[in-house]
PDB file of C-alpha atoms in Angstrom:
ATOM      1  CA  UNK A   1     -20.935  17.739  -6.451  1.00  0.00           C
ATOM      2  CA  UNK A   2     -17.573  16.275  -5.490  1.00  0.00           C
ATOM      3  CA  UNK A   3     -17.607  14.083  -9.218  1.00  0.00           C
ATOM      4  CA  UNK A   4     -18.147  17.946 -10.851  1.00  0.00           C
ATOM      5  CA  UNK A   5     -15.213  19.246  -8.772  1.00  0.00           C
ATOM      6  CA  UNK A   6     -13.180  16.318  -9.932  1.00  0.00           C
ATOM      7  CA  UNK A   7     -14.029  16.526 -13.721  1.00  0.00           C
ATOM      8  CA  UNK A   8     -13.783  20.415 -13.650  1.00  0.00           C
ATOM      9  CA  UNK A   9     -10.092  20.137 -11.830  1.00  0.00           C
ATOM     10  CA  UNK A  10      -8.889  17.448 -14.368  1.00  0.00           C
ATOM     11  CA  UNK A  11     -10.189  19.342 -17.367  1.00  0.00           C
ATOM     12  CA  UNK A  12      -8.198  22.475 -16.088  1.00  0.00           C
ATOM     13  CA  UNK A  13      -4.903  20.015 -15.512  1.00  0.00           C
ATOM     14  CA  UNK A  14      -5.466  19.050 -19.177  1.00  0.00           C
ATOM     15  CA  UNK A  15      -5.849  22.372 -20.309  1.00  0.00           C
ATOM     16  CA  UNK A  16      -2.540  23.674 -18.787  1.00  0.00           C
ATOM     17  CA  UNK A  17      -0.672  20.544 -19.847  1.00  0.00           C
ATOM     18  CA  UNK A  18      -1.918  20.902 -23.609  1.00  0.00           C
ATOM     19  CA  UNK A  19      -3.061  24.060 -24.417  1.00  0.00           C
ATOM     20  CA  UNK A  20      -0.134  25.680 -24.898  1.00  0.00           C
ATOM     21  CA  UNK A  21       0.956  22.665 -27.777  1.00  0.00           C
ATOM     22  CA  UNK A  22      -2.443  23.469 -29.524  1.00  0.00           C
ATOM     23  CA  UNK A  23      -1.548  27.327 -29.301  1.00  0.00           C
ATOM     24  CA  UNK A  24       2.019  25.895 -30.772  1.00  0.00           C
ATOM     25  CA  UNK A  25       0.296  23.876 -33.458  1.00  0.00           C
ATOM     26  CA  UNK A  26      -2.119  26.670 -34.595  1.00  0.00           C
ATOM     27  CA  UNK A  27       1.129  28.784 -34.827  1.00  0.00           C
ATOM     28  CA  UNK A  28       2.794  26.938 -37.034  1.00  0.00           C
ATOM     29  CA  UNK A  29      -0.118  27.096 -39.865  1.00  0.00           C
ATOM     30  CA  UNK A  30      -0.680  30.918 -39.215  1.00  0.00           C
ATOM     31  CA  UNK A  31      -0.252  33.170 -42.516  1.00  0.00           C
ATOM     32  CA  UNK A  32       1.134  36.287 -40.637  1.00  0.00           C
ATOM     33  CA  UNK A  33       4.552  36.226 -39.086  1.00  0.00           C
ATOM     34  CA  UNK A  34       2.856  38.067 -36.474  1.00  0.00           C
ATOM     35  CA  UNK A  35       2.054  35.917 -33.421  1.00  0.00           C
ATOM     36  CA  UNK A  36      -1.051  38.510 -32.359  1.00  0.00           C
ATOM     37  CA  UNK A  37      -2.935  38.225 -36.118  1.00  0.00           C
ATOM     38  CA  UNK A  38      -4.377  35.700 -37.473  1.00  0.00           C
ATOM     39  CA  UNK A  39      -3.635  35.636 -41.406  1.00  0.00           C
ATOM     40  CA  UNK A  40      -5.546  32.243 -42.602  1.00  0.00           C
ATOM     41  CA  UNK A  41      -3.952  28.802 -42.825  1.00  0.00           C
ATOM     42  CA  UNK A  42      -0.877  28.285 -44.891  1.00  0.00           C
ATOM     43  CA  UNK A  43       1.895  25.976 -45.209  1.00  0.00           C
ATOM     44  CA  UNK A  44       4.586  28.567 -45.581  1.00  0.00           C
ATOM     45  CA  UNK A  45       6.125  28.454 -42.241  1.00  0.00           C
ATOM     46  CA  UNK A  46       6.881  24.822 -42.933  1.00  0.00           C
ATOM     47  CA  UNK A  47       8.358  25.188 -46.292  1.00  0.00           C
ATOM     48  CA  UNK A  48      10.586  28.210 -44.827  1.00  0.00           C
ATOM     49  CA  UNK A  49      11.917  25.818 -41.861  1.00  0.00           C
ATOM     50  CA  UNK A  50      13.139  22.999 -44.639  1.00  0.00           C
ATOM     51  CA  UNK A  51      14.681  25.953 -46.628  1.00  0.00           C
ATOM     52  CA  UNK A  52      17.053  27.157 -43.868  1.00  0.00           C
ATOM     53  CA  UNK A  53      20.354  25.555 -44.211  1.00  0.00           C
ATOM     54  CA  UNK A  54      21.378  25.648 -40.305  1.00  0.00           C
ATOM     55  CA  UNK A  55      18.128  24.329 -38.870  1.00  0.00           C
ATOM     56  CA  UNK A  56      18.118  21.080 -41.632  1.00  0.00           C
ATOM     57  CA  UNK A  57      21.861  20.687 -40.639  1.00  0.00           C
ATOM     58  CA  UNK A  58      21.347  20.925 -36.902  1.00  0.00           C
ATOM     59  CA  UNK A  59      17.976  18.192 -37.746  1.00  0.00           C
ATOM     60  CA  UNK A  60      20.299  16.152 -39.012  1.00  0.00           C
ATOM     61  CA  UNK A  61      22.865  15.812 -36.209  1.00  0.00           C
ATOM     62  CA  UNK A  62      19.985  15.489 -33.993  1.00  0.00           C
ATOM     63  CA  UNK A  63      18.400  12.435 -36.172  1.00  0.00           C
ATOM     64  CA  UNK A  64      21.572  11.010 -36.215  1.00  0.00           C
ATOM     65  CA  UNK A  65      22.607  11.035 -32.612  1.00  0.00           C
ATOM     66  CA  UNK A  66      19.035   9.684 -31.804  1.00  0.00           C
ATOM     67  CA  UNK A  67      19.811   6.889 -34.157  1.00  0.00           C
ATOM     68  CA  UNK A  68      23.158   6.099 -32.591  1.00  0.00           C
ATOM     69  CA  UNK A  69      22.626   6.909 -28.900  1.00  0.00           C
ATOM     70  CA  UNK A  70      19.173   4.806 -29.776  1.00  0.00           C
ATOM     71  CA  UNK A  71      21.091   1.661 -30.520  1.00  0.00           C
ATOM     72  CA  UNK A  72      23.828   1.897 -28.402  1.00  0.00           C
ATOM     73  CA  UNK A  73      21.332   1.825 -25.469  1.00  0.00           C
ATOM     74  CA  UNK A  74      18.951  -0.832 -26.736  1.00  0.00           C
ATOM     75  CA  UNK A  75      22.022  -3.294 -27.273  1.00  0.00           C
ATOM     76  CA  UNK A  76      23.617  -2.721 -23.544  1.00  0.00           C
ATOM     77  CA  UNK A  77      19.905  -2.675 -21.835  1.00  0.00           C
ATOM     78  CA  UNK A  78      18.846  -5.746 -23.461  1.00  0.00           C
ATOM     79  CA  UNK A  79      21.825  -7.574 -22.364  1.00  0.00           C
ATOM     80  CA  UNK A  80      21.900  -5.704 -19.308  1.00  0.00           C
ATOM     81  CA  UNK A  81      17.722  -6.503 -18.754  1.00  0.00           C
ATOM     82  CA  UNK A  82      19.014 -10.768 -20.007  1.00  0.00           C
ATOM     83  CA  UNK A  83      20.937 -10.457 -17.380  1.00  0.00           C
ATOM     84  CA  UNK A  84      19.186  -9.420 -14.345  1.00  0.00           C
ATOM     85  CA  UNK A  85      16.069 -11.617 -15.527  1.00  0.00           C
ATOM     86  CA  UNK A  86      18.345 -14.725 -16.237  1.00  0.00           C
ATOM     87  CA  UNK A  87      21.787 -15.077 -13.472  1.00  0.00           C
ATOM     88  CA  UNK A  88      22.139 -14.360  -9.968  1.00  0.00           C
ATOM     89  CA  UNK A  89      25.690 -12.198  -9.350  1.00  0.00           C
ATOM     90  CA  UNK A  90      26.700 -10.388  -6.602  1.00  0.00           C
ATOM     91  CA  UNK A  91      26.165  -6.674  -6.863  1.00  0.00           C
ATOM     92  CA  UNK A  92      22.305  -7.512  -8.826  1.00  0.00           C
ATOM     93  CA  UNK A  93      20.822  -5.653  -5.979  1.00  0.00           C
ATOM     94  CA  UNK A  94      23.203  -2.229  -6.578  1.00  0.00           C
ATOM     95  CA  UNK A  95      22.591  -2.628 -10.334  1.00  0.00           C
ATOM     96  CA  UNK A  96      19.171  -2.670  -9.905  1.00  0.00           C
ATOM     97  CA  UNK A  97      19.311   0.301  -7.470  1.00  0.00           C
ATOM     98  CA  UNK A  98      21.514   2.640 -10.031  1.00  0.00           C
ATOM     99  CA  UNK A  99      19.521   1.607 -12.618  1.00  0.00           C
ATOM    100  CA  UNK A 100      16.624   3.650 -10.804  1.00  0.00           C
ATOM    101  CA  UNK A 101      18.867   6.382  -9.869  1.00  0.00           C
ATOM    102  CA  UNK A 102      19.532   7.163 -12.982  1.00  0.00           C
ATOM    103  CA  UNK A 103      15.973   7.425 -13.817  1.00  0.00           C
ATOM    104  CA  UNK A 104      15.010   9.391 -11.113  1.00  0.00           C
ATOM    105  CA  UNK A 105      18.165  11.977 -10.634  1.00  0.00           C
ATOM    106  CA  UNK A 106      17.158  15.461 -12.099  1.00  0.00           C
ATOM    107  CA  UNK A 107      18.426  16.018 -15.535  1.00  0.00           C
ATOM    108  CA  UNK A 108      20.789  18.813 -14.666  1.00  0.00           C
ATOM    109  CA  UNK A 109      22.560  16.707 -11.946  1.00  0.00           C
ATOM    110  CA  UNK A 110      22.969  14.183 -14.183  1.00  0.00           C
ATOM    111  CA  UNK A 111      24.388  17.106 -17.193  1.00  0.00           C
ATOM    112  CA  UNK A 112      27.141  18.477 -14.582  1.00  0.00           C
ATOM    113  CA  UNK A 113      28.389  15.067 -13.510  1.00  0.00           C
ATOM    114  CA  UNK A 114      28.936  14.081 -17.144  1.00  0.00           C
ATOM    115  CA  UNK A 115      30.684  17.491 -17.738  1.00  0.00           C
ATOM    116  CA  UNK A 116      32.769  16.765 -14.743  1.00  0.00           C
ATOM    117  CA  UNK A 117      33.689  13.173 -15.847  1.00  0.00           C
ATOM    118  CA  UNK A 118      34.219  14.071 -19.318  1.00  0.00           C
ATOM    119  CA  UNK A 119      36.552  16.943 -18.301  1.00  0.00           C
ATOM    120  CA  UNK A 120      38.551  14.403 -15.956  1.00  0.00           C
ATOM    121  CA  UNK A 121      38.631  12.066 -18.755  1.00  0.00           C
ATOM    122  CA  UNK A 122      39.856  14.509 -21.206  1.00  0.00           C
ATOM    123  CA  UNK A 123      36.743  13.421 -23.733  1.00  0.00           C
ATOM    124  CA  UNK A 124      36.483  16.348 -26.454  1.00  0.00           C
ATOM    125  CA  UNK A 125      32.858  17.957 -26.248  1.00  0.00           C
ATOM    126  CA  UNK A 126      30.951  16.764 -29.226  1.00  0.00           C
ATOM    127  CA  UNK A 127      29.602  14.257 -31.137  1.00  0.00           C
ATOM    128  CA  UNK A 128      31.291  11.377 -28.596  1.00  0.00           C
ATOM    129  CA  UNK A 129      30.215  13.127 -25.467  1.00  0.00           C
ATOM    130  CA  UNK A 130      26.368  13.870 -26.692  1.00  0.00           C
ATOM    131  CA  UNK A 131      26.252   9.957 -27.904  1.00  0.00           C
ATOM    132  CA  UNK A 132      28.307   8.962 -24.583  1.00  0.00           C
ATOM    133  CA  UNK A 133      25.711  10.924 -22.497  1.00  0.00           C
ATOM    134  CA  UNK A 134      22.454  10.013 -24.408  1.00  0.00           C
ATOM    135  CA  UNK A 135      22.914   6.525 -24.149  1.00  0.00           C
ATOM    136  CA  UNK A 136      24.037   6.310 -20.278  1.00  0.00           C
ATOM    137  CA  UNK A 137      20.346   8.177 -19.835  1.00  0.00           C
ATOM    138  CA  UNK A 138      18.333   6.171 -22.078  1.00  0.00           C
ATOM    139  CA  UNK A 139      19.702   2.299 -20.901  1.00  0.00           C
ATOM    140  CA  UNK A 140      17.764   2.657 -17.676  1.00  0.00           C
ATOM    141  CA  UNK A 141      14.537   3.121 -19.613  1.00  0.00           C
ATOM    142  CA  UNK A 142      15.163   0.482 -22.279  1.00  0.00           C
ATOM    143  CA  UNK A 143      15.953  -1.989 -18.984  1.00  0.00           C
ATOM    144  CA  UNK A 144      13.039  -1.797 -17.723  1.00  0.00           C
ATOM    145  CA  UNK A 145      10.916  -2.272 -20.714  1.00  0.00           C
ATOM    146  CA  UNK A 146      12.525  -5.334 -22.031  1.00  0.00           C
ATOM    147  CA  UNK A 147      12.387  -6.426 -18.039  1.00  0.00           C
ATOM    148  CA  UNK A 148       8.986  -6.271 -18.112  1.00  0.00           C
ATOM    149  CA  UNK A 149       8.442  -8.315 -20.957  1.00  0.00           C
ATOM    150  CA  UNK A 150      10.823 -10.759 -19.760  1.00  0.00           C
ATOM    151  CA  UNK A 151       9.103 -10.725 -16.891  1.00  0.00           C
ATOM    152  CA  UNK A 152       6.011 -12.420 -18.203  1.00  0.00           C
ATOM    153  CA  UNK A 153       8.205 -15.117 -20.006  1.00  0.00           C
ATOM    154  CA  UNK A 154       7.592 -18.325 -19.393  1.00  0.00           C
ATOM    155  CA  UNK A 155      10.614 -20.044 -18.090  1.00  0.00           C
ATOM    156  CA  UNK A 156      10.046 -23.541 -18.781  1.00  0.00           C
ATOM    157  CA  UNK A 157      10.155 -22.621 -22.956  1.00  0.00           C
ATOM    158  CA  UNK A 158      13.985 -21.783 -22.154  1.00  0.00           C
ATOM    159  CA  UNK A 159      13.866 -25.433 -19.984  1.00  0.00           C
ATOM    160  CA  UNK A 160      12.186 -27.326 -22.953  1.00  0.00           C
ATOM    161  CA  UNK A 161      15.030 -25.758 -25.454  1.00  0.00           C
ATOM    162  CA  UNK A 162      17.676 -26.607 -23.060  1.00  0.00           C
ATOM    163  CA  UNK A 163      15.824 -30.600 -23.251  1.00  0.00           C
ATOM    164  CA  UNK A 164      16.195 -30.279 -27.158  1.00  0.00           C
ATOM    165  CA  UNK A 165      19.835 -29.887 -26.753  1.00  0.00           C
ATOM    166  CA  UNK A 166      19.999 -25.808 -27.073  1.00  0.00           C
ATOM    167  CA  UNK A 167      23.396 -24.113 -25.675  1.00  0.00           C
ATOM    168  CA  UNK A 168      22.876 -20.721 -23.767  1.00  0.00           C
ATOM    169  CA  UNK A 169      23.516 -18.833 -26.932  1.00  0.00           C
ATOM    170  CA  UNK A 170      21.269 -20.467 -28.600  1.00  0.00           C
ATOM    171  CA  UNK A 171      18.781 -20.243 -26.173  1.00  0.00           C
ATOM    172  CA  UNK A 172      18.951 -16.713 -26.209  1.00  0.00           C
ATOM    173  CA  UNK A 173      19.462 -15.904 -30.128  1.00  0.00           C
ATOM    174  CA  UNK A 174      16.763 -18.390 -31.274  1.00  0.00           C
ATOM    175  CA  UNK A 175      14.063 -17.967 -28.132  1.00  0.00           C
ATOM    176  CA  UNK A 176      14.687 -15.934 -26.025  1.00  0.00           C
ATOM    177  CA  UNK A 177      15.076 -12.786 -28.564  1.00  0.00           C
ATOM    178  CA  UNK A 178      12.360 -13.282 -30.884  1.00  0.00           C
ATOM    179  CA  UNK A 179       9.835 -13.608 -28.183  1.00  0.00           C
ATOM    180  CA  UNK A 180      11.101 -10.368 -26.360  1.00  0.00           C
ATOM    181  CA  UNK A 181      11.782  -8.326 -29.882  1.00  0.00           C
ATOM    182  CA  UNK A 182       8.504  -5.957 -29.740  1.00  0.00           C
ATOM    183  CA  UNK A 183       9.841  -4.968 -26.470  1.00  0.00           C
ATOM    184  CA  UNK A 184      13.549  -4.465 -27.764  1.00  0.00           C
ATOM    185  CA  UNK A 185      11.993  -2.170 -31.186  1.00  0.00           C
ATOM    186  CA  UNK A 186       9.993  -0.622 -28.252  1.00  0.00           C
ATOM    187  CA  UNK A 187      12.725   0.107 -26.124  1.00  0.00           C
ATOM    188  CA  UNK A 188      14.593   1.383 -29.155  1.00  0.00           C
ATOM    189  CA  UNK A 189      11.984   4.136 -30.057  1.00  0.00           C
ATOM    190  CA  UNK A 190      11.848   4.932 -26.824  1.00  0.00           C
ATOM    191  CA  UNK A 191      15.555   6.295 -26.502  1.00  0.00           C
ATOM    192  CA  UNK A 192      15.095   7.626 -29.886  1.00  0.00           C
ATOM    193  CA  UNK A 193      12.657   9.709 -28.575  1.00  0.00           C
ATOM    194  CA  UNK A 194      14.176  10.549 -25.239  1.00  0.00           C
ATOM    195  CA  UNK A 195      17.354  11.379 -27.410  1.00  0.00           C
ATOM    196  CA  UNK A 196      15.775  13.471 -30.015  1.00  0.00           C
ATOM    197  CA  UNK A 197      13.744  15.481 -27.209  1.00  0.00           C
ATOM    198  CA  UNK A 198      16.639  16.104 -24.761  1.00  0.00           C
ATOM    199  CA  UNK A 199      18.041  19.754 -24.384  1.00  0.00           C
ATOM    200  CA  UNK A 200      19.183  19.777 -20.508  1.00  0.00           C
ATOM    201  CA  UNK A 201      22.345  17.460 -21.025  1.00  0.00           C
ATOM    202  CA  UNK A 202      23.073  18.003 -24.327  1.00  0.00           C
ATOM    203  CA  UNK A 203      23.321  22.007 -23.527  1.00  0.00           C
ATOM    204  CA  UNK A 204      26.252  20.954 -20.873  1.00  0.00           C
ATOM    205  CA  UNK A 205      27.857  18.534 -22.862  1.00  0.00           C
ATOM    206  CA  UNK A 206      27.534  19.688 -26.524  1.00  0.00           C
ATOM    207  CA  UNK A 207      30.663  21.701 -28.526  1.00  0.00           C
ATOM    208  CA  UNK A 208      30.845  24.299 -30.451  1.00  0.00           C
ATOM    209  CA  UNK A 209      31.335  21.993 -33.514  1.00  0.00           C
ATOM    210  CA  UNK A 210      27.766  19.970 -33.322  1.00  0.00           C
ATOM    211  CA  UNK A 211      24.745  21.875 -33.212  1.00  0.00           C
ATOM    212  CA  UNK A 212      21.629  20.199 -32.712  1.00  0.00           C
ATOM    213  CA  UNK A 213      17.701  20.630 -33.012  1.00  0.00           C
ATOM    214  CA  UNK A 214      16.772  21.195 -29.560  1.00  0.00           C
ATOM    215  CA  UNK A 215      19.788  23.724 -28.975  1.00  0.00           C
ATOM    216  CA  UNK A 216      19.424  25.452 -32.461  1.00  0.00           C
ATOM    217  CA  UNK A 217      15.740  26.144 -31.246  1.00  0.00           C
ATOM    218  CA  UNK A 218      16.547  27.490 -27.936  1.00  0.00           C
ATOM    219  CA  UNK A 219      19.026  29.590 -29.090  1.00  0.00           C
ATOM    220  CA  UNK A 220      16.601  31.001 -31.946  1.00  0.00           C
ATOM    221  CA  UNK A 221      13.664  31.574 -29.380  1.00  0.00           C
ATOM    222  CA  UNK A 222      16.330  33.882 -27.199  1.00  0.00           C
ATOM    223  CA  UNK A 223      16.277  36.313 -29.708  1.00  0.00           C
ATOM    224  CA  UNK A 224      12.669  36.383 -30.133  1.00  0.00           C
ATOM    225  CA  UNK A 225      10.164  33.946 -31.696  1.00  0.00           C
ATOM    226  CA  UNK A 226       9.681  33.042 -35.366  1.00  0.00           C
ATOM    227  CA  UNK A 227       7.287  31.200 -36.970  1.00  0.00           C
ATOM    228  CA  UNK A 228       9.531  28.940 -38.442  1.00  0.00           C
ATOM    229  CA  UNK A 229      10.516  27.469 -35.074  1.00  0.00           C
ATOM    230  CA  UNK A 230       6.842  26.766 -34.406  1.00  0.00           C
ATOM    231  CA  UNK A 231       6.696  24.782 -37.598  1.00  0.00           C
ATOM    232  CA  UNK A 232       9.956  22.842 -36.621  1.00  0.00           C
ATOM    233  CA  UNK A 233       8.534  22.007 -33.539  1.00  0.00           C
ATOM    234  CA  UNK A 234       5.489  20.933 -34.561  1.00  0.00           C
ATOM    235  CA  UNK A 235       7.537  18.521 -36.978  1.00  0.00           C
ATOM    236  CA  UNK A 236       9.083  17.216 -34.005  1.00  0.00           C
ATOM    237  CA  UNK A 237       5.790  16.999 -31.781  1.00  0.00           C
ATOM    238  CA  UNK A 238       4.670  14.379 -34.705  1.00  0.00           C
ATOM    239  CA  UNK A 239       7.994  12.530 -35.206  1.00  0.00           C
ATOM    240  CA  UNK A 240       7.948  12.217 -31.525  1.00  0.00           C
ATOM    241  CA  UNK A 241       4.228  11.064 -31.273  1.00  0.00           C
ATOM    242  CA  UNK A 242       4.749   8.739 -34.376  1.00  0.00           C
ATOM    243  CA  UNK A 243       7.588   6.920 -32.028  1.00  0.00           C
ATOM    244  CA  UNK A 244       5.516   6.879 -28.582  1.00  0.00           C
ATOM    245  CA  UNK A 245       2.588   5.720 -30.388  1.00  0.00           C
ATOM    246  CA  UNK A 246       4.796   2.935 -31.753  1.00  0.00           C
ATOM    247  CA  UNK A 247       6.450   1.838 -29.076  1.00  0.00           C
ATOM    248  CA  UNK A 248       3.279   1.575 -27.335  1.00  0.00           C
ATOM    249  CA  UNK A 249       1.709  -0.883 -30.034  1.00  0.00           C
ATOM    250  CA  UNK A 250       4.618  -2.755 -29.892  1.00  0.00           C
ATOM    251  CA  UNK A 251       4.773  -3.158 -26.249  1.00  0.00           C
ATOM    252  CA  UNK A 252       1.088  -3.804 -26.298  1.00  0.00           C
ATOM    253  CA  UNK A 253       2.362  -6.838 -29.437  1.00  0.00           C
ATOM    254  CA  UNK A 254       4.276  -8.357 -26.928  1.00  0.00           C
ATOM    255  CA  UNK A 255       2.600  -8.893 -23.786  1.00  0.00           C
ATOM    256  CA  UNK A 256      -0.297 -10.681 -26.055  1.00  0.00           C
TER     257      UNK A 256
END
């Protein structure tokens, strides 16, 4: 009785988590523009989303502040992630500690005290502040993957290399980085994703001057919902499931 209450709660949990993306996904192949008729499959929604000029300029900026922020992040919390796994400094402890708190502070506390810093630091609202923002979110979550690999490294390869006559940067560039590299391109995806996906910050921190996908959809579904935005979004469920599924593999590459 109890395992039937358990399966029949979980399958409900499911249901509300994913339904409403299948509803999405059925949307976007729907004929009529009418979300209460069904009008047959068709591809038409799709081809009117990569027709209209603002939404491909607006995927753009987003694709290429994912790219950026993406980057920017992996390269500070792979050094960062070296650096807690390899040296003891004073102040590890309270790195270690922010590190989390970033992670776990709510995404609109986080928006207003970049606003506020940005103001104070007279930082124009745009391009700067959305890549500034994106990657200060996205480090903590690339640290901790690349930790984790590092974490199941086998110190005495670094030992043997330091034997053969290795300096530290040569430790690091020719051993230490190609054995933790899945975890890096995995880290990577992973703020590309977090990036491409955010709407929260970016809404506080964006300008008038750089529109992109998330905020061009919101501002769409306001005014009612078209058919073209389910189509975008289903485009961006994939790209974003594409990335996951990749950064999975490659985390799953390099812990074997």
């Amino acid at each position: 009785m109890i395992t039937w209450l358990t399966r029949g709660y979980m399958t409900l949990v499911y249901l509300f988590l994913y339904l409403p993306i299948l509803v999405l996904i059925g949307y976007a192949f729907n004929d009529s523009r009418s979300l209460y008729t069904w009008g047959g499959l068709s591809l038409r929604w799709f081809e009117a989303a990569l027709n209209n000029t603002l939404l491909m300029q607006a995927t753009g900026h987003s694709l290429l502040l994912a790219i950026v922020a993406a980057t920017g992040a992996t390269i500070v919390g792979t050094l960062t992630a070296i650096a807690l796994y390899r040296y003891r400094f004073r102040g590890k402890k309270l790195l270690n500690g922010l590190l989390f708190t970033v992670m776990m502070s709510p995404d609109i506390v986080m928006a207003i005290s970049l606003l506020a810093l940005f103001i104070l630091l007279g930082i124009h609202l745009g391009f700067i502040s959305l890549v500034l923002s994106h990657i200060t979110f996205c480090i903590p979550f690339i640290v901790v993957t690349v930790y984790s690999r590092l974490s199941n490294f086998n110190p005495a390869i670094l030992e043997a290399a330091k034997d053969l006559g290795c300096n530290e940067w040569q430790m690091t560039r020719h051993v230490l980085v190609p054995i933790i590299l899945p975890a890096i391109a995995a880290g990577w995806l992973l703020g590309f994703t977090l990036s491409l996906d955010d709407v929260v910050v970016s809404t506080f921190v964006t300008g008038p001057t750089y529109e992109i996908l998330p905020l061009r959809i919101y501002s769409m579904v306001r005014v009612g919902l078209k058919p073209e935005v389910n189509a975008l979004a289903t485009l961006m469920l994939l790209i974003s499931l594409l990335a996951l599924l990749a950064s999975h593999l490659l985390i799953k590459k390099g812990s074997s």
